[in-house]
PDB file of C-alpha atoms in Angstrom:
ATOM      1  CA  UNK R   1      12.867  12.293  16.706  1.00  0.00           C
ATOM      2  CA  UNK R   2      13.716   9.230  14.872  1.00  0.00           C
ATOM      3  CA  UNK R   3      14.926   6.230  16.785  1.00  0.00           C
ATOM      4  CA  UNK R   4      18.584   5.588  16.066  1.00  0.00           C
ATOM      5  CA  UNK R   5      20.344   2.295  16.443  1.00  0.00           C
ATOM      6  CA  UNK R   6      21.408   3.471  19.901  1.00  0.00           C
ATOM      7  CA  UNK R   7      17.908   4.639  20.878  1.00  0.00           C
ATOM      8  CA  UNK R   8      17.086   8.260  20.426  1.00  0.00           C
ATOM      9  CA  UNK R   9      14.687  10.903  20.880  1.00  0.00           C
ATOM     10  CA  UNK R  10      12.189  12.145  23.078  1.00  0.00           C
ATOM     11  CA  UNK R  11      13.046   8.875  22.530  1.00  0.00           C
ATOM     12  CA  UNK R  12      15.965   8.185  24.561  1.00  0.00           C
ATOM     13  CA  UNK R  13      15.212   9.431  27.985  1.00  0.00           C
ATOM     14  CA  UNK R  14      15.881   6.629  30.421  1.00  0.00           C
ATOM     15  CA  UNK R  15      12.517   5.313  31.532  1.00  0.00           C
ATOM     16  CA  UNK R  16      11.419   3.313  34.529  1.00  0.00           C
ATOM     17  CA  UNK R  17       9.369   0.313  33.549  1.00  0.00           C
ATOM     18  CA  UNK R  18       5.790   0.337  34.752  1.00  0.00           C
ATOM     19  CA  UNK R  19       5.136  -1.817  37.747  1.00  0.00           C
ATOM     20  CA  UNK R  20       3.410  -4.597  35.857  1.00  0.00           C
ATOM     21  CA  UNK R  21       5.325  -4.557  32.588  1.00  0.00           C
ATOM     22  CA  UNK R  22       6.950  -7.911  33.181  1.00  0.00           C
ATOM     23  CA  UNK R  23       3.604  -9.649  33.613  1.00  0.00           C
ATOM     24  CA  UNK R  24       2.839  -9.129  29.928  1.00  0.00           C
ATOM     25  CA  UNK R  25       5.735 -11.302  28.886  1.00  0.00           C
ATOM     26  CA  UNK R  26       3.978 -14.605  29.512  1.00  0.00           C
ATOM     27  CA  UNK R  27       4.430 -15.328  25.815  1.00  0.00           C
ATOM     28  CA  UNK R  28       8.032 -15.226  24.638  1.00  0.00           C
ATOM     29  CA  UNK R  29       9.448 -12.575  22.362  1.00  0.00           C
ATOM     30  CA  UNK R  30      10.540 -13.555  18.856  1.00  0.00           C
ATOM     31  CA  UNK R  31      12.689 -12.268  16.027  1.00  0.00           C
ATOM     32  CA  UNK R  32      10.060 -13.295  13.492  1.00  0.00           C
ATOM     33  CA  UNK R  33       6.285 -12.866  13.340  1.00  0.00           C
ATOM     34  CA  UNK R  34       5.746 -16.371  14.720  1.00  0.00           C
ATOM     35  CA  UNK R  35       3.788 -16.275  17.956  1.00  0.00           C
ATOM     36  CA  UNK R  36       2.679 -12.652  17.734  1.00  0.00           C
ATOM     37  CA  UNK R  37      -1.005 -13.430  18.221  1.00  0.00           C
ATOM     38  CA  UNK R  38      -0.289 -15.502  21.320  1.00  0.00           C
ATOM     39  CA  UNK R  39       1.980 -12.773  22.664  1.00  0.00           C
ATOM     40  CA  UNK R  40      -0.721 -10.151  22.032  1.00  0.00           C
ATOM     41  CA  UNK R  41      -3.292 -12.194  23.922  1.00  0.00           C
ATOM     42  CA  UNK R  42      -0.910 -12.538  26.867  1.00  0.00           C
ATOM     43  CA  UNK R  43      -0.090  -8.821  26.814  1.00  0.00           C
ATOM     44  CA  UNK R  44      -3.782  -7.933  26.770  1.00  0.00           C
ATOM     45  CA  UNK R  45      -4.424 -10.207  29.740  1.00  0.00           C
ATOM     46  CA  UNK R  46      -1.507  -8.695  31.643  1.00  0.00           C
ATOM     47  CA  UNK R  47      -2.684  -5.158  30.887  1.00  0.00           C
ATOM     48  CA  UNK R  48      -6.180  -5.976  32.115  1.00  0.00           C
ATOM     49  CA  UNK R  49      -4.663  -7.311  35.330  1.00  0.00           C
ATOM     50  CA  UNK R  50      -2.898  -3.963  35.755  1.00  0.00           C
ATOM     51  CA  UNK R  51      -6.234  -2.133  35.665  1.00  0.00           C
ATOM     52  CA  UNK R  52      -6.541  -0.999  32.057  1.00  0.00           C
ATOM     53  CA  UNK R  53     -10.121  -0.709  30.830  1.00  0.00           C
ATOM     54  CA  UNK R  54     -11.141  -4.010  29.166  1.00  0.00           C
ATOM     55  CA  UNK R  55     -13.253  -2.293  26.506  1.00  0.00           C
ATOM     56  CA  UNK R  56     -10.334  -0.038  25.629  1.00  0.00           C
ATOM     57  CA  UNK R  57      -8.064  -3.086  25.385  1.00  0.00           C
ATOM     58  CA  UNK R  58     -10.546  -4.852  23.102  1.00  0.00           C
ATOM     59  CA  UNK R  59     -10.533  -1.834  20.821  1.00  0.00           C
ATOM     60  CA  UNK R  60      -6.737  -1.526  20.823  1.00  0.00           C
ATOM     61  CA  UNK R  61      -5.980  -5.161  20.176  1.00  0.00           C
ATOM     62  CA  UNK R  62      -8.552  -5.375  17.388  1.00  0.00           C
ATOM     63  CA  UNK R  63      -6.323  -2.940  15.468  1.00  0.00           C
ATOM     64  CA  UNK R  64      -2.869  -4.299  16.321  1.00  0.00           C
ATOM     65  CA  UNK R  65      -0.976  -6.306  13.710  1.00  0.00           C
ATOM     66  CA  UNK R  66       2.640  -7.427  13.361  1.00  0.00           C
ATOM     67  CA  UNK R  67       4.435  -4.739  11.323  1.00  0.00           C
ATOM     68  CA  UNK R  68       7.097  -6.071   8.954  1.00  0.00           C
ATOM     69  CA  UNK R  69       7.792  -2.526   7.746  1.00  0.00           C
ATOM     70  CA  UNK R  70       8.654  -1.492  11.319  1.00  0.00           C
ATOM     71  CA  UNK R  71      11.110  -4.371  11.648  1.00  0.00           C
ATOM     72  CA  UNK R  72      12.643  -3.486   8.284  1.00  0.00           C
ATOM     73  CA  UNK R  73      13.096   0.137   9.342  1.00  0.00           C
ATOM     74  CA  UNK R  74      14.544  -0.901  12.688  1.00  0.00           C
ATOM     75  CA  UNK R  75      17.177  -3.020  10.988  1.00  0.00           C
ATOM     76  CA  UNK R  76      18.106  -0.530   8.264  1.00  0.00           C
ATOM     77  CA  UNK R  77      19.023   2.823   9.835  1.00  0.00           C
ATOM     78  CA  UNK R  78      22.040   4.287   8.046  1.00  0.00           C
ATOM     79  CA  UNK R  79      21.752   8.074   7.862  1.00  0.00           C
ATOM     80  CA  UNK R  80      23.210   8.573  11.346  1.00  0.00           C
ATOM     81  CA  UNK R  81      26.561   7.253  10.087  1.00  0.00           C
ATOM     82  CA  UNK R  82      26.966  10.195   7.700  1.00  0.00           C
ATOM     83  CA  UNK R  83      29.292  13.144   8.247  1.00  0.00           C
ATOM     84  CA  UNK R  84      27.728  16.404   9.459  1.00  0.00           C
ATOM     85  CA  UNK R  85      27.858  17.892   5.963  1.00  0.00           C
ATOM     86  CA  UNK R  86      26.361  14.776   4.390  1.00  0.00           C
ATOM     87  CA  UNK R  87      23.656  14.607   7.042  1.00  0.00           C
ATOM     88  CA  UNK R  88      22.692  18.256   6.597  1.00  0.00           C
ATOM     89  CA  UNK R  89      22.435  17.777   2.855  1.00  0.00           C
ATOM     90  CA  UNK R  90      20.450  14.554   3.132  1.00  0.00           C
ATOM     91  CA  UNK R  91      18.021  16.019   5.655  1.00  0.00           C
ATOM     92  CA  UNK R  92      17.626  19.386   3.918  1.00  0.00           C
ATOM     93  CA  UNK R  93      19.297  21.398   6.653  1.00  0.00           C
ATOM     94  CA  UNK R  94      19.411  24.699   4.778  1.00  0.00           C
ATOM     95  CA  UNK R  95      15.759  24.381   3.802  1.00  0.00           C
ATOM     96  CA  UNK R  96      14.866  23.817   7.459  1.00  0.00           C
ATOM     97  CA  UNK R  97      16.831  26.952   8.373  1.00  0.00           C
ATOM     98  CA  UNK R  98      15.114  29.054   5.705  1.00  0.00           C
ATOM     99  CA  UNK R  99      11.622  27.816   6.511  1.00  0.00           C
ATOM    100  CA  UNK R 100      12.383  27.892  10.221  1.00  0.00           C
ATOM    101  CA  UNK R 101      13.048  31.608  10.165  1.00  0.00           C
ATOM    102  CA  UNK R 102       9.618  32.120   8.620  1.00  0.00           C
ATOM    103  CA  UNK R 103       8.023  29.802  11.164  1.00  0.00           C
ATOM    104  CA  UNK R 104       9.621  31.793  13.978  1.00  0.00           C
ATOM    105  CA  UNK R 105       8.274  35.055  12.581  1.00  0.00           C
ATOM    106  CA  UNK R 106       4.787  33.691  11.923  1.00  0.00           C
ATOM    107  CA  UNK R 107       4.499  32.100  15.367  1.00  0.00           C
ATOM    108  CA  UNK R 108       6.313  34.751  17.373  1.00  0.00           C
ATOM    109  CA  UNK R 109       3.734  34.907  20.187  1.00  0.00           C
ATOM    110  CA  UNK R 110       3.794  31.126  20.680  1.00  0.00           C
ATOM    111  CA  UNK R 111       7.588  30.924  20.836  1.00  0.00           C
ATOM    112  CA  UNK R 112       7.736  33.900  23.184  1.00  0.00           C
ATOM    113  CA  UNK R 113       5.329  32.145  25.577  1.00  0.00           C
ATOM    114  CA  UNK R 114       7.317  28.931  25.410  1.00  0.00           C
ATOM    115  CA  UNK R 115      10.586  30.686  26.170  1.00  0.00           C
ATOM    116  CA  UNK R 116       9.030  32.520  29.099  1.00  0.00           C
ATOM    117  CA  UNK R 117       7.635  29.304  30.551  1.00  0.00           C
ATOM    118  CA  UNK R 118      10.397  26.795  29.800  1.00  0.00           C
ATOM    119  CA  UNK R 119      13.457  28.923  29.132  1.00  0.00           C
ATOM    120  CA  UNK R 120      13.976  27.347  25.702  1.00  0.00           C
ATOM    121  CA  UNK R 121      14.386  29.758  22.763  1.00  0.00           C
ATOM    122  CA  UNK R 122      12.708  29.251  19.410  1.00  0.00           C
ATOM    123  CA  UNK R 123      15.760  28.020  17.479  1.00  0.00           C
ATOM    124  CA  UNK R 124      16.244  24.510  18.863  1.00  0.00           C
ATOM    125  CA  UNK R 125      12.476  23.903  19.041  1.00  0.00           C
ATOM    126  CA  UNK R 126      12.081  24.873  15.397  1.00  0.00           C
ATOM    127  CA  UNK R 127      15.147  22.834  14.431  1.00  0.00           C
ATOM    128  CA  UNK R 128      13.647  19.735  16.049  1.00  0.00           C
ATOM    129  CA  UNK R 129      10.215  20.420  14.546  1.00  0.00           C
ATOM    130  CA  UNK R 130      11.669  20.822  11.066  1.00  0.00           C
ATOM    131  CA  UNK R 131      14.076  17.907  11.350  1.00  0.00           C
ATOM    132  CA  UNK R 132      11.501  15.473  12.665  1.00  0.00           C
ATOM    133  CA  UNK R 133       8.467  16.091  10.444  1.00  0.00           C
ATOM    134  CA  UNK R 134       9.122  19.050   8.132  1.00  0.00           C
ATOM    135  CA  UNK R 135       7.080  21.264  10.494  1.00  0.00           C
ATOM    136  CA  UNK R 136       4.270  18.749  10.739  1.00  0.00           C
ATOM    137  CA  UNK R 137       4.021  18.011   7.032  1.00  0.00           C
ATOM    138  CA  UNK R 138       4.825  14.296   7.340  1.00  0.00           C
ATOM    139  CA  UNK R 139       4.200  12.462  10.592  1.00  0.00           C
ATOM    140  CA  UNK R 140       4.757   8.927   9.309  1.00  0.00           C
ATOM    141  CA  UNK R 141       2.572   6.240   7.792  1.00  0.00           C
ATOM    142  CA  UNK R 142       2.818   3.339  10.234  1.00  0.00           C
ATOM    143  CA  UNK R 143       0.006   2.342  12.566  1.00  0.00           C
ATOM    144  CA  UNK R 144       1.414   3.552  15.878  1.00  0.00           C
ATOM    145  CA  UNK R 145       0.056   0.849  18.160  1.00  0.00           C
ATOM    146  CA  UNK R 146       1.130  -1.910  15.778  1.00  0.00           C
ATOM    147  CA  UNK R 147       4.624  -0.449  15.487  1.00  0.00           C
ATOM    148  CA  UNK R 148       5.117  -0.276  19.253  1.00  0.00           C
ATOM    149  CA  UNK R 149       3.561  -3.694  19.830  1.00  0.00           C
ATOM    150  CA  UNK R 150       5.783  -5.241  17.157  1.00  0.00           C
ATOM    151  CA  UNK R 151       8.932  -3.853  18.781  1.00  0.00           C
ATOM    152  CA  UNK R 152       7.755  -4.966  22.215  1.00  0.00           C
ATOM    153  CA  UNK R 153       7.357  -8.472  20.783  1.00  0.00           C
ATOM    154  CA  UNK R 154      10.675  -8.359  18.920  1.00  0.00           C
ATOM    155  CA  UNK R 155      13.495  -9.688  21.093  1.00  0.00           C
ATOM    156  CA  UNK R 156      16.079  -7.025  20.227  1.00  0.00           C
ATOM    157  CA  UNK R 157      14.690  -4.334  22.565  1.00  0.00           C
ATOM    158  CA  UNK R 158      11.658  -6.023  24.032  1.00  0.00           C
ATOM    159  CA  UNK R 159      11.986  -4.592  27.541  1.00  0.00           C
ATOM    160  CA  UNK R 160      12.255  -0.984  26.358  1.00  0.00           C
ATOM    161  CA  UNK R 161       9.322  -1.251  23.972  1.00  0.00           C
ATOM    162  CA  UNK R 162       7.173  -3.226  26.399  1.00  0.00           C
ATOM    163  CA  UNK R 163       7.227  -0.088  28.525  1.00  0.00           C
ATOM    164  CA  UNK R 164       6.470   2.019  25.453  1.00  0.00           C
ATOM    165  CA  UNK R 165       3.447  -0.144  24.673  1.00  0.00           C
ATOM    166  CA  UNK R 166       2.129   0.253  28.206  1.00  0.00           C
ATOM    167  CA  UNK R 167       2.601   4.010  27.821  1.00  0.00           C
ATOM    168  CA  UNK R 168       0.673   3.939  24.542  1.00  0.00           C
ATOM    169  CA  UNK R 169      -2.189   2.200  26.336  1.00  0.00           C
ATOM    170  CA  UNK R 170      -2.106   4.940  28.977  1.00  0.00           C
ATOM    171  CA  UNK R 171      -2.422   7.547  26.237  1.00  0.00           C
ATOM    172  CA  UNK R 172      -5.330   5.773  24.582  1.00  0.00           C
ATOM    173  CA  UNK R 173      -7.135   5.405  27.899  1.00  0.00           C
ATOM    174  CA  UNK R 174      -6.616   9.114  28.653  1.00  0.00           C
ATOM    175  CA  UNK R 175      -8.004  10.117  25.253  1.00  0.00           C
ATOM    176  CA  UNK R 176      -4.634  11.446  24.058  1.00  0.00           C
ATOM    177  CA  UNK R 177      -3.967   8.848  21.329  1.00  0.00           C
ATOM    178  CA  UNK R 178      -6.405   7.531  18.744  1.00  0.00           C
ATOM    179  CA  UNK R 179      -6.316   3.773  18.210  1.00  0.00           C
ATOM    180  CA  UNK R 180      -5.963   4.363  14.474  1.00  0.00           C
ATOM    181  CA  UNK R 181      -3.211   6.982  14.775  1.00  0.00           C
ATOM    182  CA  UNK R 182      -0.312   6.749  12.350  1.00  0.00           C
ATOM    183  CA  UNK R 183       3.244   7.860  12.899  1.00  0.00           C
ATOM    184  CA  UNK R 184       6.859   6.874  12.383  1.00  0.00           C
ATOM    185  CA  UNK R 185       8.202   3.339  12.166  1.00  0.00           C
ATOM    186  CA  UNK R 186       9.134   2.972  15.846  1.00  0.00           C
ATOM    187  CA  UNK R 187       5.873   4.375  17.159  1.00  0.00           C
ATOM    188  CA  UNK R 188       6.992   8.000  17.410  1.00  0.00           C
ATOM    189  CA  UNK R 189       3.992  10.278  17.749  1.00  0.00           C
ATOM    190  CA  UNK R 190       3.149  13.703  16.402  1.00  0.00           C
ATOM    191  CA  UNK R 191       4.839  16.792  15.025  1.00  0.00           C
ATOM    192  CA  UNK R 192       8.047  16.354  17.002  1.00  0.00           C
ATOM    193  CA  UNK R 193       7.958  12.555  17.187  1.00  0.00           C
ATOM    194  CA  UNK R 194       7.742  11.545  20.825  1.00  0.00           C
ATOM    195  CA  UNK R 195       7.778   7.920  21.849  1.00  0.00           C
ATOM    196  CA  UNK R 196       4.713   7.119  23.981  1.00  0.00           C
ATOM    197  CA  UNK R 197       6.485   7.100  27.363  1.00  0.00           C
ATOM    198  CA  UNK R 198       7.861  10.557  26.692  1.00  0.00           C
ATOM    199  CA  UNK R 199       4.374  11.834  25.897  1.00  0.00           C
ATOM    200  CA  UNK R 200       3.280  10.477  29.292  1.00  0.00           C
ATOM    201  CA  UNK R 201       6.274  12.064  31.050  1.00  0.00           C
ATOM    202  CA  UNK R 202       6.634  15.371  29.224  1.00  0.00           C
ATOM    203  CA  UNK R 203       3.459  15.874  27.190  1.00  0.00           C
ATOM    204  CA  UNK R 204       1.901  19.296  27.769  1.00  0.00           C
ATOM    205  CA  UNK R 205      -1.458  20.819  26.899  1.00  0.00           C
ATOM    206  CA  UNK R 206      -0.038  23.870  25.178  1.00  0.00           C
ATOM    207  CA  UNK R 207      -3.298  25.201  23.758  1.00  0.00           C
ATOM    208  CA  UNK R 208      -5.438  24.705  26.866  1.00  0.00           C
ATOM    209  CA  UNK R 209      -8.096  22.426  25.366  1.00  0.00           C
ATOM    210  CA  UNK R 210      -7.755  19.752  28.030  1.00  0.00           C
ATOM    211  CA  UNK R 211      -5.912  17.207  25.876  1.00  0.00           C
ATOM    212  CA  UNK R 212      -2.362  16.564  24.742  1.00  0.00           C
ATOM    213  CA  UNK R 213      -2.633  16.310  20.966  1.00  0.00           C
ATOM    214  CA  UNK R 214       0.838  15.834  19.555  1.00  0.00           C
ATOM    215  CA  UNK R 215      -0.564  15.321  16.054  1.00  0.00           C
ATOM    216  CA  UNK R 216      -2.935  18.197  15.371  1.00  0.00           C
ATOM    217  CA  UNK R 217      -1.765  20.852  17.838  1.00  0.00           C
ATOM    218  CA  UNK R 218       1.552  22.544  17.154  1.00  0.00           C
ATOM    219  CA  UNK R 219       1.197  24.298  20.504  1.00  0.00           C
ATOM    220  CA  UNK R 220       0.984  20.961  22.320  1.00  0.00           C
ATOM    221  CA  UNK R 221       3.850  19.454  20.332  1.00  0.00           C
ATOM    222  CA  UNK R 222       6.208  22.394  20.793  1.00  0.00           C
ATOM    223  CA  UNK R 223       5.318  22.935  24.455  1.00  0.00           C
ATOM    224  CA  UNK R 224       5.969  19.248  25.079  1.00  0.00           C
ATOM    225  CA  UNK R 225       9.308  19.512  23.293  1.00  0.00           C
ATOM    226  CA  UNK R 226      10.311  22.508  25.398  1.00  0.00           C
ATOM    227  CA  UNK R 227       9.213  20.629  28.523  1.00  0.00           C
ATOM    228  CA  UNK R 228      11.310  17.634  27.453  1.00  0.00           C
ATOM    229  CA  UNK R 229      14.416  19.786  27.056  1.00  0.00           C
ATOM    230  CA  UNK R 230      13.801  21.460  30.408  1.00  0.00           C
ATOM    231  CA  UNK R 231      13.371  18.031  31.942  1.00  0.00           C
ATOM    232  CA  UNK R 232      16.772  17.105  30.565  1.00  0.00           C
ATOM    233  CA  UNK R 233      18.535  19.983  32.262  1.00  0.00           C
ATOM    234  CA  UNK R 234      17.964  22.988  29.983  1.00  0.00           C
ATOM    235  CA  UNK R 235      19.212  26.166  31.680  1.00  0.00           C
ATOM    236  CA  UNK R 236      17.468  29.408  30.653  1.00  0.00           C
ATOM    237  CA  UNK R 237      19.853  31.841  28.997  1.00  0.00           C
ATOM    238  CA  UNK R 238      22.731  29.377  28.618  1.00  0.00           C
ATOM    239  CA  UNK R 239      24.203  28.391  25.246  1.00  0.00           C
ATOM    240  CA  UNK R 240      23.340  25.187  23.434  1.00  0.00           C
ATOM    241  CA  UNK R 241      26.309  24.596  21.139  1.00  0.00           C
ATOM    242  CA  UNK R 242      28.820  21.815  21.755  1.00  0.00           C
ATOM    243  CA  UNK R 243      30.670  22.498  24.999  1.00  0.00           C
ATOM    244  CA  UNK R 244      27.903  24.769  26.329  1.00  0.00           C
ATOM    245  CA  UNK R 245      25.536  23.800  29.163  1.00  0.00           C
ATOM    246  CA  UNK R 246      22.388  23.144  27.139  1.00  0.00           C
ATOM    247  CA  UNK R 247      23.988  20.872  24.587  1.00  0.00           C
ATOM    248  CA  UNK R 248      23.468  18.064  27.117  1.00  0.00           C
ATOM    249  CA  UNK R 249      19.688  18.536  26.832  1.00  0.00           C
ATOM    250  CA  UNK R 250      19.955  18.207  23.049  1.00  0.00           C
ATOM    251  CA  UNK R 251      21.929  15.014  23.593  1.00  0.00           C
ATOM    252  CA  UNK R 252      18.955  13.776  25.596  1.00  0.00           C
ATOM    253  CA  UNK R 253      16.759  14.285  22.562  1.00  0.00           C
ATOM    254  CA  UNK R 254      18.750  12.087  20.210  1.00  0.00           C
ATOM    255  CA  UNK R 255      21.713   9.805  20.800  1.00  0.00           C
ATOM    256  CA  UNK R 256      23.307  10.344  17.383  1.00  0.00           C
ATOM    257  CA  UNK R 257      26.119  12.913  17.480  1.00  0.00           C
ATOM    258  CA  UNK R 258      25.463  14.124  13.941  1.00  0.00           C
ATOM    259  CA  UNK R 259      21.793  14.738  14.803  1.00  0.00           C
ATOM    260  CA  UNK R 260      22.782  16.693  17.910  1.00  0.00           C
ATOM    261  CA  UNK R 261      25.166  18.829  15.857  1.00  0.00           C
ATOM    262  CA  UNK R 262      22.464  19.504  13.274  1.00  0.00           C
ATOM    263  CA  UNK R 263      19.918  20.640  15.861  1.00  0.00           C
ATOM    264  CA  UNK R 264      22.460  22.965  17.495  1.00  0.00           C
ATOM    265  CA  UNK R 265      23.597  24.424  14.168  1.00  0.00           C
ATOM    266  CA  UNK R 266      20.102  24.889  12.697  1.00  0.00           C
ATOM    267  CA  UNK R 267      18.803  26.361  15.946  1.00  0.00           C
ATOM    268  CA  UNK R 268      21.640  28.895  16.106  1.00  0.00           C
ATOM    269  CA  UNK R 269      21.020  30.016  12.536  1.00  0.00           C
ATOM    270  CA  UNK R 270      17.325  30.549  13.279  1.00  0.00           C
ATOM    271  CA  UNK R 271      17.935  32.324  16.595  1.00  0.00           C
ATOM    272  CA  UNK R 272      20.501  34.606  14.972  1.00  0.00           C
ATOM    273  CA  UNK R 273      17.919  36.479  12.913  1.00  0.00           C
TER     274      UNK R 273
END
């Protein structure tokens, strides 16, 4: 789930800031790279005061850099202003449908388990999976921790991404995010592109190995996506097109109307087979 200009994705669930998030703001935010090192030092100190492991913090902050490419991407999102037809063409909607039907067939047991547990059918899960990363084929190229840290430092949405950075630290400390992990420009993680706080809230160990690996485990990524939709009011057996009960859960996934329409349409085409 890409982050739209209005904040999307397993992205846009409304999150409560962690108790100590404000303490990391001893250094001011900025709309340029100036002061990032000082801000990082203050954030690290604040995180240590909140009980994060100092050795883990040393490792994290040795990798974090200001990401100009993240800022550029944040300022230049345009595809969500397209019509539905234009958006489907630009994002390869028909290809996602065609490949999605094969994915459903080849992973029938997995999708059956997910529907039994979460009440979410294969179609919308596959639509999200295909739309976000081409079924895991491209997860992004930005250093995740640097992307989230940069947006926490940037003044435009500092409060929101300060919480996301704390969540990323939680994931690293739990062994569920590698410090060198790469993902999308806003710090989205894994095959269905969760922001860190949503991994903390909805991440699920779908394959039973004791970890939540959104990158390498399709079972974890898809189970987490189903859990996200359930957490946003998904009703088993109800419809998910516009005007139907479960469309609201899709709206929770991404704030852009055209994206919501695409997920509903692609999912219906896949579920129809």
